[in-house]
CSV table of C-alpha atoms and ligand atoms in Angstrom, one decimal:
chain,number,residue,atom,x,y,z
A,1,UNK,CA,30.2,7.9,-18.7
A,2,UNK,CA,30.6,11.3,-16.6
A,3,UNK,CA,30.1,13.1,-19.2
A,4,UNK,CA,27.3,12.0,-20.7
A,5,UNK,CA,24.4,14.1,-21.4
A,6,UNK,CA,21.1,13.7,-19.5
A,7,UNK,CA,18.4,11.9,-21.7
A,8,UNK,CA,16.0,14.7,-20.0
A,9,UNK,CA,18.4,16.8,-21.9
A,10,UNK,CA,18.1,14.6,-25.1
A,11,UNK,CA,21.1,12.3,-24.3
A,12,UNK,CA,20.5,8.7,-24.5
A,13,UNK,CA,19.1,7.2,-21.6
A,14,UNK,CA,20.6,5.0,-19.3
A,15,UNK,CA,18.5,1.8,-19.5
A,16,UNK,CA,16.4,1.5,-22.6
A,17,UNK,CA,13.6,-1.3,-21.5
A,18,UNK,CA,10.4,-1.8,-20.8
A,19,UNK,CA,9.4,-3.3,-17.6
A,20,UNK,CA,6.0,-4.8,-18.5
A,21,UNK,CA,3.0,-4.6,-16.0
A,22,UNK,CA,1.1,-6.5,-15.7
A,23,UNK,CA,2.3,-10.1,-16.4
A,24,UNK,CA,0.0,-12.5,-17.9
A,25,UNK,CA,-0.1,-15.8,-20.2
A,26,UNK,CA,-2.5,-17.3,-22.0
A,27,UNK,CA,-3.1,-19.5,-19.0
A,28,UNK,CA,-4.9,-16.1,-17.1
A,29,UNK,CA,-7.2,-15.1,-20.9
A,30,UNK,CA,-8.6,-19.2,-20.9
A,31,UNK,CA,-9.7,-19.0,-17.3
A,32,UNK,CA,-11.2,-15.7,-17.9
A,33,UNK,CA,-12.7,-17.4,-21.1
A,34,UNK,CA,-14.0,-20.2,-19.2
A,35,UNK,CA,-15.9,-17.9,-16.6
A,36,UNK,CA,-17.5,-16.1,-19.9
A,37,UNK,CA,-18.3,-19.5,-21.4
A,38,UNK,CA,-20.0,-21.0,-17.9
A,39,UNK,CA,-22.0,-17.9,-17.6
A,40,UNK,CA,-21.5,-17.2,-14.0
A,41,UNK,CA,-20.4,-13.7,-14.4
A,42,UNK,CA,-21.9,-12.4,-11.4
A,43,UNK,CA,-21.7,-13.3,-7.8
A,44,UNK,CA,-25.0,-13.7,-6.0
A,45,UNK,CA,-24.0,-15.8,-3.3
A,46,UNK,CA,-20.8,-15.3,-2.6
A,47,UNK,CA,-19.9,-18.7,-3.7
A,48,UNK,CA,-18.1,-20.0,-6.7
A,49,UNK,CA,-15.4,-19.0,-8.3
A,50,UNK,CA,-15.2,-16.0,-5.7
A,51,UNK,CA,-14.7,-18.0,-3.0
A,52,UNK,CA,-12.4,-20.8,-4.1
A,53,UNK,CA,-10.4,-17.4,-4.9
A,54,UNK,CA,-11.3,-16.6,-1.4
A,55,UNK,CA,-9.8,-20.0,0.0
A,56,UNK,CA,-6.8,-20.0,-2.0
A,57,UNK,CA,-6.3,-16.7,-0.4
A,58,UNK,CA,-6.8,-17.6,2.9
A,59,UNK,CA,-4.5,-20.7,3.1
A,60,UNK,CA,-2.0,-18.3,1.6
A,61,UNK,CA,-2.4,-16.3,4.2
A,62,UNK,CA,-2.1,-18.3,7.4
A,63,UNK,CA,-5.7,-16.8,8.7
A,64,UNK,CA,-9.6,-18.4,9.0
A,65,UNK,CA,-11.3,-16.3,6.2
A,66,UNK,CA,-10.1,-14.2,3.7
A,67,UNK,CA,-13.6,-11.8,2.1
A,68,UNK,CA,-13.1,-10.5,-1.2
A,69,UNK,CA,-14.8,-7.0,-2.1
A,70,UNK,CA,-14.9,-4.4,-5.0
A,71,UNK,CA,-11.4,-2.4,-4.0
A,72,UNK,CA,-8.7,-2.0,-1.0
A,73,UNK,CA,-10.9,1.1,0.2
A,74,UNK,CA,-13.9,-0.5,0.5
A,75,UNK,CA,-12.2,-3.8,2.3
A,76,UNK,CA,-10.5,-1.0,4.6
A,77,UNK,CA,-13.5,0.6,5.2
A,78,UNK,CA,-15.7,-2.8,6.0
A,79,UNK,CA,-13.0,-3.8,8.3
A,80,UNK,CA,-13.3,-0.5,10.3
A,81,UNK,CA,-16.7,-0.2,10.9
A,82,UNK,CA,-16.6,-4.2,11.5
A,83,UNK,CA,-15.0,-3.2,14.5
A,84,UNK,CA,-18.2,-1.6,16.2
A,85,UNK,CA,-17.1,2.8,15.4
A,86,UNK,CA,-19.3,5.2,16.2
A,87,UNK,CA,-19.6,8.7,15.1
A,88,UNK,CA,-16.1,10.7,17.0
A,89,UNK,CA,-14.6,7.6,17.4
A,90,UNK,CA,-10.7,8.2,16.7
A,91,UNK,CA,-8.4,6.5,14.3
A,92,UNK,CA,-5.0,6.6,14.3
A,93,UNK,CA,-3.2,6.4,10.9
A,94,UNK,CA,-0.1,7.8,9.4
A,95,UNK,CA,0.4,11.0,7.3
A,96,UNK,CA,2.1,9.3,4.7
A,97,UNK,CA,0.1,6.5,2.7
A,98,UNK,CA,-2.6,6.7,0.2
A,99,UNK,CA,-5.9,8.9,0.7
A,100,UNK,CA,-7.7,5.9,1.3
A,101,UNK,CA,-6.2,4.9,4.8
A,102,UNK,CA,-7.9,8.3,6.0
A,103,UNK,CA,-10.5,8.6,4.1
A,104,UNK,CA,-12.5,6.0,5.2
A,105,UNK,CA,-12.2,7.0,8.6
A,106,UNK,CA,-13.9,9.9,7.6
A,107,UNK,CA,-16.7,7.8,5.8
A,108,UNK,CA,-17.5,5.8,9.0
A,109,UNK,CA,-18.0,9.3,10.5
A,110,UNK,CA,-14.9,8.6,12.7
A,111,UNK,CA,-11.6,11.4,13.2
A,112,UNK,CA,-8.2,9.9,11.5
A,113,UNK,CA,-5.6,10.9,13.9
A,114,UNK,CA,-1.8,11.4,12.2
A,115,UNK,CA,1.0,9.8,14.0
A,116,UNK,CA,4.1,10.4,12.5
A,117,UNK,CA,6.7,7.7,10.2
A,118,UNK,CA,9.6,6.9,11.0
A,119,UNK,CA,12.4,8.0,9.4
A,120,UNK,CA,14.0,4.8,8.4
A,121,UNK,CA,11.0,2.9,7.1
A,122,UNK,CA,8.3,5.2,6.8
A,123,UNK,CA,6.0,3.0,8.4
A,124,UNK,CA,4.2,4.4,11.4
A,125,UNK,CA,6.4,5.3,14.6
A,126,UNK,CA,4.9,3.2,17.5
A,127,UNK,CA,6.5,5.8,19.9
A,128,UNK,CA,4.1,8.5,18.1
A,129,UNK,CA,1.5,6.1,17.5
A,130,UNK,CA,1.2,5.9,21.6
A,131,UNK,CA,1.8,9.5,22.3
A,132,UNK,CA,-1.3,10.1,19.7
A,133,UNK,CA,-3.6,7.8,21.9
A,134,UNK,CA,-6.7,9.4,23.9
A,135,UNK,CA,-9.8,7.6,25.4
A,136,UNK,CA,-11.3,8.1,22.0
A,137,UNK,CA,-9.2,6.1,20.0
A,138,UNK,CA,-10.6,2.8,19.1
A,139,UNK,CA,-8.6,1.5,15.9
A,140,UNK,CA,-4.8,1.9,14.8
A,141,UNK,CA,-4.0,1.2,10.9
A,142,UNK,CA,-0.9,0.9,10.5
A,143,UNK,CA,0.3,0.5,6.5
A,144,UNK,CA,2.7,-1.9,5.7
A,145,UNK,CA,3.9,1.1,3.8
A,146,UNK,CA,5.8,0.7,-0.1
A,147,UNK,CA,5.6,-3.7,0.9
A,148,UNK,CA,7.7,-3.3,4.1
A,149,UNK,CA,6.1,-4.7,7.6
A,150,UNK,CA,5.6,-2.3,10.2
A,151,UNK,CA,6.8,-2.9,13.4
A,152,UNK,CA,4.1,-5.4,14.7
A,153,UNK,CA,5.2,-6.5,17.8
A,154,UNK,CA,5.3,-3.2,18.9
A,155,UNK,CA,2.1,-1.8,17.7
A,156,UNK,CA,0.2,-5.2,18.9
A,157,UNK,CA,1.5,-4.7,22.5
A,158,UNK,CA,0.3,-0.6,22.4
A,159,UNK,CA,-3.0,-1.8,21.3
A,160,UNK,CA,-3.8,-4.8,23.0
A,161,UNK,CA,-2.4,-2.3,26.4
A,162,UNK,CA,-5.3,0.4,25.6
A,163,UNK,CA,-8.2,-2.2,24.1
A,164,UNK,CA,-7.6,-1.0,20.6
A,165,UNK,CA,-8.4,-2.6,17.5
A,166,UNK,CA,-5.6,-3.0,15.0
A,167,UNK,CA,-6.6,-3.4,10.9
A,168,UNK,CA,-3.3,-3.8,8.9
A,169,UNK,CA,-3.7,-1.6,5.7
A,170,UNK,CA,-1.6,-4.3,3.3
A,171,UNK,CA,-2.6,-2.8,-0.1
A,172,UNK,CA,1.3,-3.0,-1.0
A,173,UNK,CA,1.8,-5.8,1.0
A,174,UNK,CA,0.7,-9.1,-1.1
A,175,UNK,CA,3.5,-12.1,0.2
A,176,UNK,CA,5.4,-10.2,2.0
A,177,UNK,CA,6.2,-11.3,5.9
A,178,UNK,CA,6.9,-10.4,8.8
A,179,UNK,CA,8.7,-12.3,11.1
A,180,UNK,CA,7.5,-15.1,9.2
A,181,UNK,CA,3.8,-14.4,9.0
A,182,UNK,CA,2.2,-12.9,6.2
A,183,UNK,CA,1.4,-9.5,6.4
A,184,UNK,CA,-2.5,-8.8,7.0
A,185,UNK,CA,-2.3,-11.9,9.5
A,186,UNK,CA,-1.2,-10.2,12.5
A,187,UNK,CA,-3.8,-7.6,13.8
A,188,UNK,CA,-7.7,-8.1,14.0
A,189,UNK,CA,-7.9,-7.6,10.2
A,190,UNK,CA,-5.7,-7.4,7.2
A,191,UNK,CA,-6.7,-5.4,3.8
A,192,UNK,CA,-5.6,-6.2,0.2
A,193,UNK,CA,-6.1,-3.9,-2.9
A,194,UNK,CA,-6.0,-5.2,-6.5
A,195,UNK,CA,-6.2,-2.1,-8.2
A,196,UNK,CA,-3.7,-2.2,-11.3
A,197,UNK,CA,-0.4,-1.0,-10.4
A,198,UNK,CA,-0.3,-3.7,-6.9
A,199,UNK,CA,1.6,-6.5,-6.6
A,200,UNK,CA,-1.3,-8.8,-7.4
A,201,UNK,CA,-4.3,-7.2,-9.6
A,202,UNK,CA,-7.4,-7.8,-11.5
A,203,UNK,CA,-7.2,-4.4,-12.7
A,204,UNK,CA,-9.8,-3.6,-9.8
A,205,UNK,CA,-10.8,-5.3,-6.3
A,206,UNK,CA,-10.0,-5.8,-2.7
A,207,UNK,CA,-9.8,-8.1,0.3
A,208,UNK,CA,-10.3,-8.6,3.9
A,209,UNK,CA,-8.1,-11.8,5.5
A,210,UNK,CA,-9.2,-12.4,9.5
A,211,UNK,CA,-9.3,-14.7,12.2
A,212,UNK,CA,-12.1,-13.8,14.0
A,213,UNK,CA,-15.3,-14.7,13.3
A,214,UNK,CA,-17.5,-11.8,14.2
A,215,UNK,CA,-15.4,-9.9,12.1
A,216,UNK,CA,-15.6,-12.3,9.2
A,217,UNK,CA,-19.7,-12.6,9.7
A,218,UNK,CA,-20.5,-9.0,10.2
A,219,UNK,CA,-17.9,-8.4,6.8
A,220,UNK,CA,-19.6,-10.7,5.2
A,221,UNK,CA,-22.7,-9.1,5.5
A,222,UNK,CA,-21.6,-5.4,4.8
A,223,UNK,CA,-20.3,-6.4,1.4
A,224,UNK,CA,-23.6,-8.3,0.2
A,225,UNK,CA,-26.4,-5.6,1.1
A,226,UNK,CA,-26.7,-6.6,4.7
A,227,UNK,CA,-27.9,-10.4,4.1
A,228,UNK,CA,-26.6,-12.8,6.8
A,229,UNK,CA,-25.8,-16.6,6.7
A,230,UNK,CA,-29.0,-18.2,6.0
A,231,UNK,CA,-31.1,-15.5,5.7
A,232,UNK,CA,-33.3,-14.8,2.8
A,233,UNK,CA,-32.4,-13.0,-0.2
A,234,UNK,CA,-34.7,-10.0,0.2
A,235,UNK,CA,-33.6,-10.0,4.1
A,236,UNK,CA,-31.6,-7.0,5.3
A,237,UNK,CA,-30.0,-7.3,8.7
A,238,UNK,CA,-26.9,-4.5,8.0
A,239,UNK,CA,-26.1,-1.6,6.8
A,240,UNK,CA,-24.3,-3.2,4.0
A,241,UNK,CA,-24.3,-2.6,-0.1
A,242,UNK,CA,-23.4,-4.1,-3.2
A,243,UNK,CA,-19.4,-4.5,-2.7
A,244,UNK,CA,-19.0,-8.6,-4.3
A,245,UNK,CA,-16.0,-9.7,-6.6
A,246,UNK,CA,-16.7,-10.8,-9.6
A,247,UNK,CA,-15.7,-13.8,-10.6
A,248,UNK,CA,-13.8,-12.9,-13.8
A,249,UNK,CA,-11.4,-10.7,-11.1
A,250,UNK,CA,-11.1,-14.4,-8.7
A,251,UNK,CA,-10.7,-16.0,-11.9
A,252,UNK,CA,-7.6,-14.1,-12.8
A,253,UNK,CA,-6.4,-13.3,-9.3
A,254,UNK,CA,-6.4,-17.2,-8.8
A,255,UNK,CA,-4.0,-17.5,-11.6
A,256,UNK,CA,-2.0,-14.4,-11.0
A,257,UNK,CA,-1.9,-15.4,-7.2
A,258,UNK,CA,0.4,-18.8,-8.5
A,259,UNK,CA,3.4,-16.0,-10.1
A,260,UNK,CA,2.9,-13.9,-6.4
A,261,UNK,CA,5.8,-15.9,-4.8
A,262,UNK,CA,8.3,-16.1,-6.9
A,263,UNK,CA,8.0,-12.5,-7.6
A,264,UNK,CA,8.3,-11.6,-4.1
A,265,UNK,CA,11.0,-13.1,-3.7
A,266,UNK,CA,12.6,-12.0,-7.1
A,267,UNK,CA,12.1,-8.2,-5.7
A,268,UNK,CA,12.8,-8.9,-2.5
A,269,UNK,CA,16.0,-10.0,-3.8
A,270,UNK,CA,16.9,-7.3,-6.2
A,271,UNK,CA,15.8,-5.1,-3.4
A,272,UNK,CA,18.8,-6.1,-1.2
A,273,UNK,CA,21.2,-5.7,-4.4
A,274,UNK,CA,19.5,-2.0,-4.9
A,275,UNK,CA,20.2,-1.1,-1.6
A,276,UNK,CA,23.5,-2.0,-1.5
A,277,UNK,CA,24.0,-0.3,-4.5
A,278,UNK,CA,22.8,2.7,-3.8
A,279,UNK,CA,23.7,3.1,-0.2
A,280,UNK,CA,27.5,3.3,-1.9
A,281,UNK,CA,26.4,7.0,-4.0
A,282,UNK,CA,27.0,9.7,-1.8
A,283,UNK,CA,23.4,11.3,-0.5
A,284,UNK,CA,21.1,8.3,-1.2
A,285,UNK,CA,20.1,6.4,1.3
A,286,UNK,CA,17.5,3.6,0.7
A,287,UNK,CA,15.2,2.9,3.5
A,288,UNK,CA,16.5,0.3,6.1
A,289,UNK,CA,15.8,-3.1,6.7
A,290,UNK,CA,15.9,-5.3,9.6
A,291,UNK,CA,13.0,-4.3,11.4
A,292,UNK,CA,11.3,-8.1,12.0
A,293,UNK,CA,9.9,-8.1,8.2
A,294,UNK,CA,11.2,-11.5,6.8
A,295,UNK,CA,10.1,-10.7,3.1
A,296,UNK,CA,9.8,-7.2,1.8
A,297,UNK,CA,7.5,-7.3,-1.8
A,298,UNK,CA,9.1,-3.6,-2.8
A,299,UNK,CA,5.7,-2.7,-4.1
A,300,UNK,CA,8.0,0.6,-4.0
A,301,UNK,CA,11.5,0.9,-3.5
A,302,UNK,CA,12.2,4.0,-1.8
A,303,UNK,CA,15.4,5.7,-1.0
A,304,UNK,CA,16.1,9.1,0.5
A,305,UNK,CA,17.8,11.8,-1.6
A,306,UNK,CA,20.1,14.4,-0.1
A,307,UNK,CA,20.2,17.6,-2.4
A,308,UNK,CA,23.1,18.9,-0.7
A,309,UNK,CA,25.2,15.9,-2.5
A,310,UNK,CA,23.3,17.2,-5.8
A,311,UNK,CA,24.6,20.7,-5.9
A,312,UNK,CA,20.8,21.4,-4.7
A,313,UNK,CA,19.3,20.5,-7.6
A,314,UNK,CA,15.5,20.1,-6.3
A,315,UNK,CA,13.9,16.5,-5.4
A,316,UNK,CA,11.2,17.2,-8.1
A,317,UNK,CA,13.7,18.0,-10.7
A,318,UNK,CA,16.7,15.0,-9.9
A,319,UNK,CA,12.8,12.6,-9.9
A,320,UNK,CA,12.0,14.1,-13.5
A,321,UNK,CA,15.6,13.1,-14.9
A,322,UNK,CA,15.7,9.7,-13.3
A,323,UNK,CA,12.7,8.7,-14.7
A,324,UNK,CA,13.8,10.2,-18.1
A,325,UNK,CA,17.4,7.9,-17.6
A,326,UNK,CA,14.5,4.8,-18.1
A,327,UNK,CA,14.3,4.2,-14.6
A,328,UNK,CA,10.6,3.4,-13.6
A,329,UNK,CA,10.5,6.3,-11.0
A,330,UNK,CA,8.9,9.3,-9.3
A,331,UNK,CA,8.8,11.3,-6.7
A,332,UNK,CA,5.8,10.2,-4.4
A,333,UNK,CA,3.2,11.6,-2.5
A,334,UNK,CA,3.5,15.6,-2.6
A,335,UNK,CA,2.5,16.7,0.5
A,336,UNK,CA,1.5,14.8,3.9
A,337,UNK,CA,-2.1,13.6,3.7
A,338,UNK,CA,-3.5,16.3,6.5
A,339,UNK,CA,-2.3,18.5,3.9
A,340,UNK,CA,-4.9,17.8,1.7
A,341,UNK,CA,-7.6,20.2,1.3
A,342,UNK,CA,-9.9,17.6,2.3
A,343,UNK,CA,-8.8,17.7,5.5
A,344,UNK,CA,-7.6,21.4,5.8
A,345,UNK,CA,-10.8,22.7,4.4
A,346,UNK,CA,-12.8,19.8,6.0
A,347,UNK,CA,-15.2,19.6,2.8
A,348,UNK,CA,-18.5,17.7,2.4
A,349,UNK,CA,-19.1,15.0,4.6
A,350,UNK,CA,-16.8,15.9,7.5
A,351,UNK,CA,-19.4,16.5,9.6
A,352,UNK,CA,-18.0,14.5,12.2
A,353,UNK,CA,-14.9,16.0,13.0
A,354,UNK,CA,-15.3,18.1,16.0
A,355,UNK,CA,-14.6,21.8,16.2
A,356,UNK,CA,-11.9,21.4,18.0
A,357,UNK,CA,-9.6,19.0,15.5
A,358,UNK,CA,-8.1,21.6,13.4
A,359,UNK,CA,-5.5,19.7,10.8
A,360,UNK,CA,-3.6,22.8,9.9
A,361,UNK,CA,-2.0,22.6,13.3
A,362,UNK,CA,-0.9,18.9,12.3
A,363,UNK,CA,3.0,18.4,12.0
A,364,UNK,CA,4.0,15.7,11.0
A,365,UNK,CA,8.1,16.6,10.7
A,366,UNK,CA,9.4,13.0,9.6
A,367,UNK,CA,6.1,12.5,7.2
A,368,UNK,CA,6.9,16.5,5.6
A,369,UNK,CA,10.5,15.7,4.9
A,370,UNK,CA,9.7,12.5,3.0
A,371,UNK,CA,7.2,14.2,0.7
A,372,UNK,CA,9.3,18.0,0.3
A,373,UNK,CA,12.6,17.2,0.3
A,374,UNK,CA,13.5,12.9,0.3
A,375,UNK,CA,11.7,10.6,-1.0
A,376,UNK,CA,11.7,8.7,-4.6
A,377,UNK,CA,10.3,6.0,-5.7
A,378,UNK,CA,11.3,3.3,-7.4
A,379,UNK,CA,8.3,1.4,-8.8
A,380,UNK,CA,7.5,-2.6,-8.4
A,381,UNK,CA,7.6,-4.1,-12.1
A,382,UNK,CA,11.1,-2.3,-12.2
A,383,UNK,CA,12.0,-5.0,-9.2
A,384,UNK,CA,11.3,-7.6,-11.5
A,385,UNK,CA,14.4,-6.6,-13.7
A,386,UNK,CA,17.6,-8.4,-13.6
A,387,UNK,CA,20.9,-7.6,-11.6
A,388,UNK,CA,22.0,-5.9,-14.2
A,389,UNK,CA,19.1,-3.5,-14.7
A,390,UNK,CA,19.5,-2.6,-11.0
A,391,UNK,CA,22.9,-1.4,-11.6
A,392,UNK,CA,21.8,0.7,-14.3
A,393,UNK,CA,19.7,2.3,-12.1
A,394,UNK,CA,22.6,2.8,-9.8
A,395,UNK,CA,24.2,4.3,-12.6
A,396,UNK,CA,22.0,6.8,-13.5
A,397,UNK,CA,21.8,8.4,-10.5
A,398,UNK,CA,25.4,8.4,-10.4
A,399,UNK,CA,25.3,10.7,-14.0
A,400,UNK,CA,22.8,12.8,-12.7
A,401,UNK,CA,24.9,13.3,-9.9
A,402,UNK,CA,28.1,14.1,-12.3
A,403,UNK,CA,26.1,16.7,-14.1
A,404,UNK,CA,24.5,17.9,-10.7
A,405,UNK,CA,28.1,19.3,-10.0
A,406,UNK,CA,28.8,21.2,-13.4
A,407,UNK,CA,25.6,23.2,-13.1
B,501,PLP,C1,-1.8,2.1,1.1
B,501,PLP,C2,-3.1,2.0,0.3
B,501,PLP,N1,-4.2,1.8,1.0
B,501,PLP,C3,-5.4,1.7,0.4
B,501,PLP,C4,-5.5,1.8,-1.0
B,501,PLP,C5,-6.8,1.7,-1.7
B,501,PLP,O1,-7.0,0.7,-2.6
B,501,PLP,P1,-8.0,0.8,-3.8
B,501,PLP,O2,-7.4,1.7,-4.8
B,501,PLP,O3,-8.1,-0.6,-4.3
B,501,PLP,O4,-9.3,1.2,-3.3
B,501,PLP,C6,-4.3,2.0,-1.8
B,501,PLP,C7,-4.4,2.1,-3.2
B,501,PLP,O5,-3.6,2.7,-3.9
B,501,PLP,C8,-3.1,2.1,-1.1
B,501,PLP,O6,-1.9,2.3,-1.7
């Protein structure tokens, strides 16, 4: 088996399957067929379909409301400003996540603020997260980053110290836990994506799950054009827009929401036997577990590559030939999001970061080494392999690593 040449090379690959995403039956086509054949296709008042989506959700989810929308940006972004912004206002969020967990900030006219990861979860570092607070700061998101909960108890008792507001960005985070409770319940709002490649998808849409009712009202009426409860249709109280669900998405998210647990805990699962696995090769270590998250959903498994064990053969290069072995794989996010030129050349509609925040002095050491030199990624529907697949994936890193050392 040592000897074997790389598939990237034309050898044959390790694991020869496909790892189908996403999963469906004919159970999810007849209840989108029975939304076509009702004729309710669209969403006027929020009611419906939507919102027995919306309930199902909720009581999932252990909170008071749950408020679908069109994607996990736009719930991120209702959330935010639901929490009363103003122009300056500063948001602290980490450096390694999706553009979206900034971005918005920077659409509410507020100044994202990058605290760094920690190295064993990549989840933001509460001891940074403090260190980054100033009077400005009125919201922290942390990200429930790759399905793992950040460290809650900690981040509640920084926030609820200074008076700050707390949205949990849980686009990867669908059924997971922490400490028992679902992640998106904990802080003042939680935020779902179901864009395709999440653990729960209607190809597009997005969710807001709260307790509290001034957040659920003033949500409510961002996402439907400003109207309030019982207003009149052509009655604008909010700067709102057009954001609803359809109810073809809640139709199929209702269904696919039935498979959510027992997939979680299927990758959860094959997540521990992965991590065992791999924590045995010599210069991969997966991220750790045991920081109070009850159920991880491994929307990515990550683990951290050492090229010194790889006779230096680059990340980027060892990511190419995994995925080329058959394993459903890549090497993440490329730089740290203050990296981007959206924030280094503060482009078109930045207008409200001051002078004064310059990004390029940004350093984000843990957040930099994940993205240049560590991380890969192990994607989600892989997770929903058998035992066996994951030790095919252990044992393609382990050829890789045999042909490492006759380079
Ligand atoms: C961590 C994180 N936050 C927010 C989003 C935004 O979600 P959407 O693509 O549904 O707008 C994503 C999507 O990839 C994400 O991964």
């Amino acid at each position: 088996m040592k000897d074997e040449k790389l598939a990237f090379l034309g050898g044959k690959k390790t694991i020869d399957k496909v790892f189908p995403w996403p999963i469906y039956d004919e159970s999810d086509i007849d209840a989108i067929v029975s939304v076509i054949r009702n004729g309710e296709w669209g969403n006027p008042d929020c009611g419906g379909m939507v919102q027995s989506f919306e309930n199902e959700f909720k009581e999932f989810s252990g909170t008071k409301y749950a408020l679908s929308c069109v994607n996990g940006s736009v719930a991120l972004r209702l959330a935010l400003i639901a929490c009363g912004v103003r122009p300056g206002d500063e948001v602290i969020v980490p450096p390694y996540t999706f553009i979206a967990t900034a971005s918005i900030v920077l659409e509410a006219n507020c100044v994202p603020v990058f605290a760094d990861i920690d190295p064993d979860t990549y989840n933001l570092d509460p001891v940074a997260v403090e260190k980054a607070i100033t009077p400005r700061t009125k919201v922290i998101i942390p990200v429930h980053f790759a399905g793992q909960a950040c460290q809650m108890d900690a981040i509640m008792s920084i926030a609820r110290k200074h008076g700050i507001r707390v949205i949990e960005d849980a686009c990867h985070g669908h059924g997971g836990e922490y400490q028992g409770k679902k992640l998106g319940s904990i802080g003042d709002a939680g935020c779902f994506s179901f864009q395709s490649s999440k653990n729960l998808t209607s190809g597009e849409g997005g969710m807001v799950i709260t307790s509290d009712e001034r957040m659920f009202d003033l949500v409510n009426s961002l996402r439907n054009v400003g109207r309030v409860k019982g207003g009149q249709w052509y009655e604008h109280h909010n700067l709102g827009c057009n954001y609803r669900m359809t109810p073809i998405q809640a139709a199929l998210l209702s269904r696919q929401l039935k498979r959510l647990p027992e997939q979680t805990r299927l990758r959860d699962e094959n997540g521990l036997y992965l991590k065992y696995l791999l924590s045995g090769i010599d210069g991969i270590s997966p991220l750790t577990r045991g920081h109070g998250e009850t159920l991880h959903t491994y929307h990515i498994f990550i683990f951290r590559y050492d090229k010194s064990f790889f006779n230096n053969l680059p990340k980027a290069e060892f990511a190419k030939m995994l995925a080329a072995e058959g394993v459903p794989s890549f090497m993440g996010y490329p730089q740290p999001l203050y990296r981007q030129p959206l924030f280094q050349q503060k482009n078109f509609f930045c207008y409200a970061i001051p002078e004064s925040v310059d990004y390029k002095k940004v350093h984000c050491p843990v957040a930099e080494k994940a993205c240049y030199e560590e991380a890969v990624w192990i994607l989600q529907q892989a997770m929903l392999g058998t035992r066996s697949d994951m030790e095919k994936f252990a044992e393609a890193i382990v050829k890789i690593q045999a042909f490492s050392h006759k380079l």
